[in-house]
Amino acid sequence: MKKNIILSLIAIMATTLSYAHNFKVVNPNDKDVDAIYLLENKTPFSFRGKTVSFEIDFSSAEIVEFDRDFRTVLRNFGSIDKYNADNGEDYVEDWPRDLFIMTAFACKNLSSVFGAEFVPKEYEGETDYRVVVRMGLFEFGHFVFIGGVKDGGTVTKGLVEVYDAGGNVLAVYDINYLRGKNVGYGNGDRVRLWGKKFSKEFKQAL
């Protein structure tokens, strides 16, 4: 009896400590598609009432086309620069605008969801936190209609890193094949709606 009580107290203490430090590690095999998971949280933080620098980093991204399971890569088009160049001058010229739209709408949605002020990384004022989305695999639309028109929202596999004002890593999250909304045929429409889905799932991950 005494042994059972001691074991119960140890279990309660372990749970309390885990909650107090807001720390957990997710087994990759337990993950569902279309979600964001906390991988590691070193220091508790809260965005509410704070100013947060936000950046979407495509520097290491690979632009792909997924199978309908949203995990299997059917085609890999290479880097974002190669993908745009292969698709013509319009893609190259439009990409800075599309990325700006993607970032701006993400900031708008994140600000609303977290009760904070999310601003693009170019913001020159002081910020309390910095959030960087590291794109790994990215698709602009997940299947093709007759005539080659892509339908479906974006699909994202990557990481989210949260830093404090001093540049220290506070937390890292896994974006597990997050699927965006399907509106319009242009890449600008799909990347605009990426922010709405990302904001919702990121909030749930916290």
C-alpha atoms as an extended CHARMM CRD file, in Angstrom:
* protein
*
       206  EXT
         1         1  MET       CA              0.0000000000        0.0000000000        0.0000000000  PROA      1               0.0000000000
         2         2  LYS       CA              2.7420000000        2.4120000000        1.0500000000  PROA      2               0.0000000000
         3         3  LYS       CA              4.6870000000        1.5510000000       -2.1060000000  PROA      3               0.0000000000
         4         4  ASN       CA              1.6470000000        2.3070000000       -4.3110000000  PROA      4               0.0000000000
         5         5  ILE       CA              1.1680000000        5.6950000000       -2.6410000000  PROA      5               0.0000000000
         6         6  ILE       CA              4.8290000000        6.6100000000       -3.2200000000  PROA      6               0.0000000000
         7         7  LEU       CA              4.6180000000        5.5730000000       -6.8780000000  PROA      7               0.0000000000
         8         8  SER       CA              1.4360000000        7.6380000000       -7.3130000000  PROA      8               0.0000000000
         9         9  LEU       CA              3.1110000000       10.7100000000       -5.8040000000  PROA      9               0.0000000000
        10        10  ILE       CA              6.1040000000       10.3070000000       -8.1270000000  PROA      10              0.0000000000
        11        11  ALA       CA              3.7760000000       10.0920000000      -11.1350000000  PROA      11              0.0000000000
        12        12  ILE       CA              1.9050000000       13.2360000000      -10.0500000000  PROA      12              0.0000000000
        13        13  MET       CA              5.1680000000       15.1320000000       -9.4930000000  PROA      13              0.0000000000
        14        14  ALA       CA              6.4680000000       14.1120000000      -12.9110000000  PROA      14              0.0000000000
        15        15  THR       CA              3.2520000000       15.2910000000      -14.5800000000  PROA      15              0.0000000000
        16        16  THR       CA              3.3490000000       18.5890000000      -12.6670000000  PROA      16              0.0000000000
        17        17  LEU       CA              6.9630000000       19.2550000000      -13.5840000000  PROA      17              0.0000000000
        18        18  SER       CA              6.2780000000       18.4800000000      -17.2330000000  PROA      18              0.0000000000
        19        19  TYR       CA              3.3410000000       20.8880000000      -17.2790000000  PROA      19              0.0000000000
        20        20  ALA       CA              5.2130000000       23.6270000000      -15.4170000000  PROA      20              0.0000000000
        21        21  HSD       CA              8.0100000000       23.6430000000      -17.9790000000  PROA      21              0.0000000000
        22        22  ASN       CA              5.6170000000       23.1520000000      -20.8920000000  PROA      22              0.0000000000
        23        23  PHE       CA              7.9330000000       20.4890000000      -22.2970000000  PROA      23              0.0000000000
        24        24  LYS       CA              7.0550000000       17.4680000000      -24.3870000000  PROA      24              0.0000000000
        25        25  VAL       CA              8.4670000000       15.4090000000      -27.2310000000  PROA      25              0.0000000000
        26        26  VAL       CA              6.2040000000       13.8060000000      -29.8040000000  PROA      26              0.0000000000
        27        27  ASN       CA              6.9400000000       10.4160000000      -31.3000000000  PROA      27              0.0000000000
        28        28  PRO       CA              7.0350000000       10.9720000000      -35.0980000000  PROA      28              0.0000000000
        29        29  ASN       CA              5.1830000000        7.6800000000      -35.6000000000  PROA      29              0.0000000000
        30        30  ASP       CA              2.2200000000        9.0240000000      -33.6190000000  PROA      30              0.0000000000
        31        31  LYS       CA              1.7370000000       12.1120000000      -35.7630000000  PROA      31              0.0000000000
        32        32  ASP       CA             -1.2550000000       12.7700000000      -37.9550000000  PROA      32              0.0000000000
        33        33  VAL       CA             -1.0220000000       14.5930000000      -41.2510000000  PROA      33              0.0000000000
        34        34  ASP       CA             -2.1940000000       18.2200000000      -41.2810000000  PROA      34              0.0000000000
        35        35  ALA       CA             -0.9870000000       19.4560000000      -37.8970000000  PROA      35              0.0000000000
        36        36  ILE       CA              1.8430000000       21.2140000000      -36.0680000000  PROA      36              0.0000000000
        37        37  TYR       CA              3.6040000000       19.4400000000      -33.2000000000  PROA      37              0.0000000000
        38        38  LEU       CA              5.8860000000       20.6770000000      -30.4550000000  PROA      38              0.0000000000
        39        39  LEU       CA              9.2860000000       18.9850000000      -30.7110000000  PROA      39              0.0000000000
        40        40  GLU       CA             11.0720000000       20.8160000000      -27.9190000000  PROA      40              0.0000000000
        41        41  ASN       CA             10.2500000000       23.7240000000      -25.6320000000  PROA      41              0.0000000000
        42        42  LYS       CA             13.1710000000       24.9490000000      -23.5200000000  PROA      42              0.0000000000
        43        43  THR       CA             11.6090000000       28.0330000000      -21.9440000000  PROA      43              0.0000000000
        44        44  PRO       CA              7.9460000000       28.9620000000      -21.3550000000  PROA      44              0.0000000000
        45        45  PHE       CA              6.7670000000       31.9920000000      -23.3400000000  PROA      45              0.0000000000
        46        46  SER       CA              3.5990000000       33.8520000000      -24.2950000000  PROA      46              0.0000000000
        47        47  PHE       CA              2.9610000000       36.0160000000      -27.3430000000  PROA      47              0.0000000000
        48        48  ARG       CA             -0.0500000000       37.8360000000      -25.8860000000  PROA      48              0.0000000000
        49        49  GLY       CA              0.4570000000       41.5880000000      -25.8440000000  PROA      49              0.0000000000
        50        50  LYS       CA              3.9380000000       41.2580000000      -27.3750000000  PROA      50              0.0000000000
        51        51  THR       CA              5.5160000000       42.3080000000      -30.6700000000  PROA      51              0.0000000000
        52        52  VAL       CA              6.7380000000       39.3300000000      -32.6860000000  PROA      52              0.0000000000
        53        53  SER       CA              8.9870000000       39.3600000000      -35.7440000000  PROA      53              0.0000000000
        54        54  PHE       CA              7.8000000000       36.8120000000      -38.3160000000  PROA      54              0.0000000000
        55        55  GLU       CA              9.7160000000       35.2970000000      -41.2220000000  PROA      55              0.0000000000
        56        56  ILE       CA              9.0480000000       32.5820000000      -43.8030000000  PROA      56              0.0000000000
        57        57  ASP       CA             12.3390000000       31.0800000000      -44.9610000000  PROA      57              0.0000000000
        58        58  PHE       CA             12.3610000000       29.2930000000      -48.3250000000  PROA      58              0.0000000000
        59        59  SER       CA             16.1640000000       29.1880000000      -48.6130000000  PROA      59              0.0000000000
        60        60  SER       CA             16.3470000000       25.4040000000      -48.0510000000  PROA      60              0.0000000000
        61        61  ALA       CA             12.8930000000       24.5270000000      -49.3690000000  PROA      61              0.0000000000
        62        62  GLU       CA             12.2100000000       21.9820000000      -52.0880000000  PROA      62              0.0000000000
        63        63  ILE       CA              9.1320000000       22.5860000000      -54.2290000000  PROA      63              0.0000000000
        64        64  VAL       CA              7.3550000000       19.2890000000      -54.8010000000  PROA      64              0.0000000000
        65        65  GLU       CA              4.1660000000       17.6090000000      -55.9230000000  PROA      65              0.0000000000
        66        66  PHE       CA              2.6610000000       15.1650000000      -53.4290000000  PROA      66              0.0000000000
        67        67  ASP       CA              0.5510000000       12.1060000000      -54.0170000000  PROA      67              0.0000000000
        68        68  ARG       CA             -2.9720000000       12.2150000000      -52.5960000000  PROA      68              0.0000000000
        69        69  ASP       CA             -1.6630000000       10.7850000000      -49.2840000000  PROA      69              0.0000000000
        70        70  PHE       CA              0.1680000000       14.1360000000      -48.7990000000  PROA      70              0.0000000000
        71        71  ARG       CA              3.3440000000       12.2850000000      -47.7620000000  PROA      71              0.0000000000
        72        72  THR       CA              4.6760000000       10.6110000000      -50.9010000000  PROA      72              0.0000000000
        73        73  VAL       CA              6.5770000000       12.9650000000      -53.2240000000  PROA      73              0.0000000000
        74        74  LEU       CA              5.6700000000       12.3570000000      -56.8530000000  PROA      74              0.0000000000
        75        75  ARG       CA              7.8940000000       15.0480000000      -58.3380000000  PROA      75              0.0000000000
        76        76  ASN       CA             10.6110000000       17.2960000000      -56.9550000000  PROA      76              0.0000000000
        77        77  PHE       CA             11.0920000000       20.6010000000      -58.7780000000  PROA      77              0.0000000000
        78        78  GLY       CA             14.1020000000       21.7340000000      -56.7550000000  PROA      78              0.0000000000
        79        79  SER       CA             14.5700000000       25.0760000000      -55.0230000000  PROA      79              0.0000000000
        80        80  ILE       CA             12.0620000000       27.9140000000      -55.2030000000  PROA      80              0.0000000000
        81        81  ASP       CA             14.4100000000       29.8010000000      -57.5570000000  PROA      81              0.0000000000
        82        82  LYS       CA             14.6680000000       26.8200000000      -59.9040000000  PROA      82              0.0000000000
        83        83  TYR       CA             10.9190000000       26.1930000000      -59.7570000000  PROA      83              0.0000000000
        84        84  ASN       CA             10.1490000000       29.8020000000      -60.6510000000  PROA      84              0.0000000000
        85        85  ALA       CA             12.7740000000       29.9460000000      -63.3970000000  PROA      85              0.0000000000
        86        86  ASP       CA             11.4950000000       26.7040000000      -64.9600000000  PROA      86              0.0000000000
        87        87  ASN       CA              7.9540000000       28.1170000000      -65.0270000000  PROA      87              0.0000000000
        88        88  GLY       CA              8.8640000000       31.3430000000      -66.7650000000  PROA      88              0.0000000000
        89        89  GLU       CA              9.5140000000       35.0220000000      -66.2400000000  PROA      89              0.0000000000
        90        90  ASP       CA              6.0890000000       35.6920000000      -64.6900000000  PROA      90              0.0000000000
        91        91  TYR       CA              6.8070000000       33.2770000000      -61.8440000000  PROA      91              0.0000000000
        92        92  VAL       CA             10.1810000000       34.8700000000      -61.1860000000  PROA      92              0.0000000000
        93        93  GLU       CA              8.7140000000       38.3710000000      -61.1500000000  PROA      93              0.0000000000
        94        94  ASP       CA              5.6700000000       37.4240000000      -59.0570000000  PROA      94              0.0000000000
        95        95  TRP       CA              7.4720000000       35.4650000000      -56.3380000000  PROA      95              0.0000000000
        96        96  PRO       CA              8.6630000000       38.4240000000      -54.1880000000  PROA      96              0.0000000000
        97        97  ARG       CA              5.0980000000       39.7440000000      -54.2170000000  PROA      97              0.0000000000
        98        98  ASP       CA              3.6300000000       36.3150000000      -53.4300000000  PROA      98              0.0000000000
        99        99  LEU       CA              6.0310000000       35.8170000000      -50.5160000000  PROA      99              0.0000000000
       100       100  PHE       CA              5.1940000000       39.3020000000      -49.2230000000  PROA      100             0.0000000000
       101       101  ILE       CA              1.4730000000       38.4800000000      -49.4240000000  PROA      101             0.0000000000
       102       102  MET       CA              2.0510000000       35.1550000000      -47.6970000000  PROA      102             0.0000000000
       103       103  THR       CA              3.9500000000       36.8420000000      -44.8620000000  PROA      103             0.0000000000
       104       104  ALA       CA              1.5430000000       39.7690000000      -44.5020000000  PROA      104             0.0000000000
       105       105  PHE       CA             -1.5730000000       37.6250000000      -44.2920000000  PROA      105             0.0000000000
       106       106  ALA       CA              0.1540000000       35.2360000000      -41.8830000000  PROA      106             0.0000000000
       107       107  CYS       CA              1.0480000000       38.2000000000      -39.6420000000  PROA      107             0.0000000000
       108       108  LYS       CA             -2.5500000000       39.4380000000      -39.7700000000  PROA      108             0.0000000000
       109       109  ASN       CA             -3.9490000000       36.0410000000      -38.7990000000  PROA      109             0.0000000000
       110       110  LEU       CA             -1.3260000000       35.3390000000      -36.1440000000  PROA      110             0.0000000000
       111       111  SER       CA             -1.9230000000       38.7480000000      -34.5420000000  PROA      111             0.0000000000
       112       112  SER       CA             -5.6310000000       38.0210000000      -34.3100000000  PROA      112             0.0000000000
       113       113  VAL       CA             -5.2150000000       34.4790000000      -32.9860000000  PROA      113             0.0000000000
       114       114  PHE       CA             -2.5650000000       35.2760000000      -30.3520000000  PROA      114             0.0000000000
       115       115  GLY       CA             -3.6310000000       38.7780000000      -29.2940000000  PROA      115             0.0000000000
       116       116  ALA       CA             -0.1930000000       40.0510000000      -30.2780000000  PROA      116             0.0000000000
       117       117  GLU       CA              1.4140000000       42.1870000000      -32.9640000000  PROA      117             0.0000000000
       118       118  PHE       CA              3.1440000000       39.9810000000      -35.5280000000  PROA      118             0.0000000000
       119       119  VAL       CA              5.2760000000       41.9940000000      -37.9560000000  PROA      119             0.0000000000
       120       120  PRO       CA              7.4480000000       41.0420000000      -40.9790000000  PROA      120             0.0000000000
       121       121  LYS       CA             11.1550000000       40.5770000000      -40.2900000000  PROA      121             0.0000000000
       122       122  GLU       CA             11.8530000000       43.8770000000      -42.0900000000  PROA      122             0.0000000000
       123       123  TYR       CA             10.1700000000       45.7390000000      -39.2110000000  PROA      123             0.0000000000
       124       124  GLU       CA             12.7540000000       48.1570000000      -37.7840000000  PROA      124             0.0000000000
       125       125  GLY       CA             11.3270000000       48.5300000000      -34.2810000000  PROA      125             0.0000000000
       126       126  GLU       CA             12.0930000000       46.4300000000      -31.2170000000  PROA      126             0.0000000000
       127       127  THR       CA             10.4150000000       43.0330000000      -30.9000000000  PROA      127             0.0000000000
       128       128  ASP       CA              9.9410000000       40.6570000000      -27.9760000000  PROA      128             0.0000000000
       129       129  TYR       CA             10.1040000000       37.4110000000      -29.9360000000  PROA      129             0.0000000000
       130       130  ARG       CA             11.0970000000       36.1220000000      -33.3510000000  PROA      130             0.0000000000
       131       131  VAL       CA              9.2960000000       33.3160000000      -35.1780000000  PROA      131             0.0000000000
       132       132  VAL       CA             10.8580000000       31.7000000000      -38.2490000000  PROA      132             0.0000000000
       133       133  VAL       CA              9.1220000000       29.1500000000      -40.4600000000  PROA      133             0.0000000000
       134       134  ARG       CA             11.7620000000       26.9800000000      -42.1480000000  PROA      134             0.0000000000
       135       135  MET       CA             10.1480000000       25.5160000000      -45.2410000000  PROA      135             0.0000000000
       136       136  GLY       CA             11.2870000000       21.9700000000      -46.0100000000  PROA      136             0.0000000000
       137       137  LEU       CA              8.9030000000       20.5460000000      -48.6220000000  PROA      137             0.0000000000
       138       138  PHE       CA              6.3030000000       22.8350000000      -50.1470000000  PROA      138             0.0000000000
       139       139  GLU       CA              3.6030000000       22.3340000000      -52.7540000000  PROA      139             0.0000000000
       140       140  PHE       CA              1.4960000000       25.0690000000      -54.3170000000  PROA      140             0.0000000000
       141       141  GLY       CA             -1.4790000000       22.7940000000      -55.1060000000  PROA      141             0.0000000000
       142       142  HSD       CA             -2.0690000000       19.0970000000      -54.6370000000  PROA      142             0.0000000000
       143       143  PHE       CA             -3.6860000000       17.6820000000      -57.7390000000  PROA      143             0.0000000000
       144       144  VAL       CA             -4.3810000000       18.5520000000      -61.3450000000  PROA      144             0.0000000000
       145       145  PHE       CA             -7.6480000000       19.1330000000      -63.1850000000  PROA      145             0.0000000000
       146       146  ILE       CA             -8.1240000000       18.6050000000      -66.9120000000  PROA      146             0.0000000000
       147       147  GLY       CA             -6.0420000000       21.1570000000      -68.7360000000  PROA      147             0.0000000000
       148       148  GLY       CA             -3.2940000000       21.2000000000      -66.1210000000  PROA      148             0.0000000000
       149       149  VAL       CA             -4.9420000000       23.6110000000      -63.6690000000  PROA      149             0.0000000000
       150       150  LYS       CA             -3.8080000000       22.9030000000      -60.1270000000  PROA      150             0.0000000000
       151       151  ASP       CA             -6.4850000000       22.5980000000      -57.4760000000  PROA      151             0.0000000000
       152       152  GLY       CA             -6.2400000000       22.3760000000      -53.7010000000  PROA      152             0.0000000000
       153       153  GLY       CA             -4.3220000000       24.4130000000      -51.1920000000  PROA      153             0.0000000000
       154       154  THR       CA             -0.6700000000       24.4280000000      -50.3010000000  PROA      154             0.0000000000
       155       155  VAL       CA              1.0070000000       21.5110000000      -48.5230000000  PROA      155             0.0000000000
       156       156  THR       CA              3.8350000000       22.2950000000      -46.0920000000  PROA      156             0.0000000000
       157       157  LYS       CA              6.4630000000       20.1800000000      -44.3540000000  PROA      157             0.0000000000
       158       158  GLY       CA              8.9890000000       22.0830000000      -42.2480000000  PROA      158             0.0000000000
       159       159  LEU       CA              9.8800000000       23.5700000000      -38.8750000000  PROA      159             0.0000000000
       160       160  VAL       CA              8.8620000000       26.5560000000      -36.7750000000  PROA      160             0.0000000000
       161       161  GLU       CA             11.5260000000       28.1040000000      -34.5280000000  PROA      161             0.0000000000
       162       162  VAL       CA             10.7410000000       30.5600000000      -31.7270000000  PROA      162             0.0000000000
       163       163  TYR       CA             13.4810000000       32.8840000000      -30.4290000000  PROA      163             0.0000000000
       164       164  ASP       CA             13.6000000000       35.4660000000      -27.6600000000  PROA      164             0.0000000000
       165       165  ALA       CA             14.8320000000       39.0350000000      -28.2280000000  PROA      165             0.0000000000
       166       166  GLY       CA             18.3970000000       37.9140000000      -27.5580000000  PROA      166             0.0000000000
       167       167  GLY       CA             18.3450000000       35.2440000000      -30.2650000000  PROA      167             0.0000000000
       168       168  ASN       CA             18.0300000000       32.2660000000      -27.9090000000  PROA      168             0.0000000000
       169       169  VAL       CA             15.9190000000       29.3370000000      -29.1390000000  PROA      169             0.0000000000
       170       170  LEU       CA             12.8360000000       28.9040000000      -26.9660000000  PROA      170             0.0000000000
       171       171  ALA       CA             10.9780000000       26.2070000000      -28.8740000000  PROA      171             0.0000000000
       172       172  VAL       CA             10.9390000000       24.1600000000      -32.0810000000  PROA      172             0.0000000000
       173       173  TYR       CA              7.8170000000       22.8150000000      -33.7830000000  PROA      173             0.0000000000
       174       174  ASP       CA              7.2920000000       20.3170000000      -36.6030000000  PROA      174             0.0000000000
       175       175  ILE       CA              4.9270000000       21.2650000000      -39.4350000000  PROA      175             0.0000000000
       176       176  ASN       CA              3.5860000000       17.8730000000      -40.4370000000  PROA      176             0.0000000000
       177       177  TYR       CA              2.2690000000       18.1460000000      -44.0090000000  PROA      177             0.0000000000
       178       178  LEU       CA             -0.0080000000       21.0830000000      -43.2390000000  PROA      178             0.0000000000
       179       179  ARG       CA             -2.6840000000       21.5430000000      -45.8830000000  PROA      179             0.0000000000
       180       180  GLY       CA             -3.9360000000       24.9990000000      -46.8190000000  PROA      180             0.0000000000
       181       181  LYS       CA             -7.2580000000       26.1840000000      -48.2260000000  PROA      181             0.0000000000
       182       182  ASN       CA             -8.4030000000       25.8380000000      -51.8190000000  PROA      182             0.0000000000
       183       183  VAL       CA             -9.4600000000       29.1720000000      -53.3270000000  PROA      183             0.0000000000
       184       184  GLY       CA             -8.5020000000       30.4880000000      -56.7500000000  PROA      184             0.0000000000
       185       185  TYR       CA             -6.0150000000       29.1470000000      -59.2540000000  PROA      185             0.0000000000
       186       186  GLY       CA             -3.1390000000       31.5560000000      -58.7250000000  PROA      186             0.0000000000
       187       187  ASN       CA             -0.2340000000       30.8780000000      -56.3860000000  PROA      187             0.0000000000
       188       188  GLY       CA             -0.9280000000       34.2500000000      -54.7640000000  PROA      188             0.0000000000
       189       189  ASP       CA             -4.3740000000       33.0510000000      -53.6510000000  PROA      189             0.0000000000
       190       190  ARG       CA             -3.0500000000       29.8440000000      -52.1430000000  PROA      190             0.0000000000
       191       191  VAL       CA             -0.1070000000       31.3820000000      -50.2910000000  PROA      191             0.0000000000
       192       192  ARG       CA             -2.4290000000       34.0770000000      -48.9420000000  PROA      192             0.0000000000
       193       193  LEU       CA             -4.6550000000       31.4370000000      -47.3520000000  PROA      193             0.0000000000
       194       194  TRP       CA             -1.6710000000       29.4830000000      -46.0210000000  PROA      194             0.0000000000
       195       195  GLY       CA             -1.4330000000       31.9740000000      -43.1440000000  PROA      195             0.0000000000
       196       196  LYS       CA             -4.9790000000       31.2990000000      -41.9600000000  PROA      196             0.0000000000
       197       197  LYS       CA             -4.4290000000       27.5550000000      -41.6430000000  PROA      197             0.0000000000
       198       198  PHE       CA             -0.9390000000       27.9590000000      -40.1980000000  PROA      198             0.0000000000
       199       199  SER       CA             -2.1490000000       30.3950000000      -37.5310000000  PROA      199             0.0000000000
       200       200  LYS       CA             -4.9150000000       28.0640000000      -36.3890000000  PROA      200             0.0000000000
       201       201  GLU       CA             -2.6720000000       25.0020000000      -36.1180000000  PROA      201             0.0000000000
       202       202  PHE       CA              0.2120000000       26.9120000000      -34.5240000000  PROA      202             0.0000000000
       203       203  LYS       CA             -2.1520000000       28.1920000000      -31.8370000000  PROA      203             0.0000000000
       204       204  GLN       CA             -3.2840000000       24.6380000000      -31.1210000000  PROA      204             0.0000000000
       205       205  ALA       CA              0.3340000000       23.4620000000      -30.9170000000  PROA      205             0.0000000000
       206       206  LEU       CA              1.0260000000       25.9910000000      -28.1640000000  PROA      206             0.0000000000
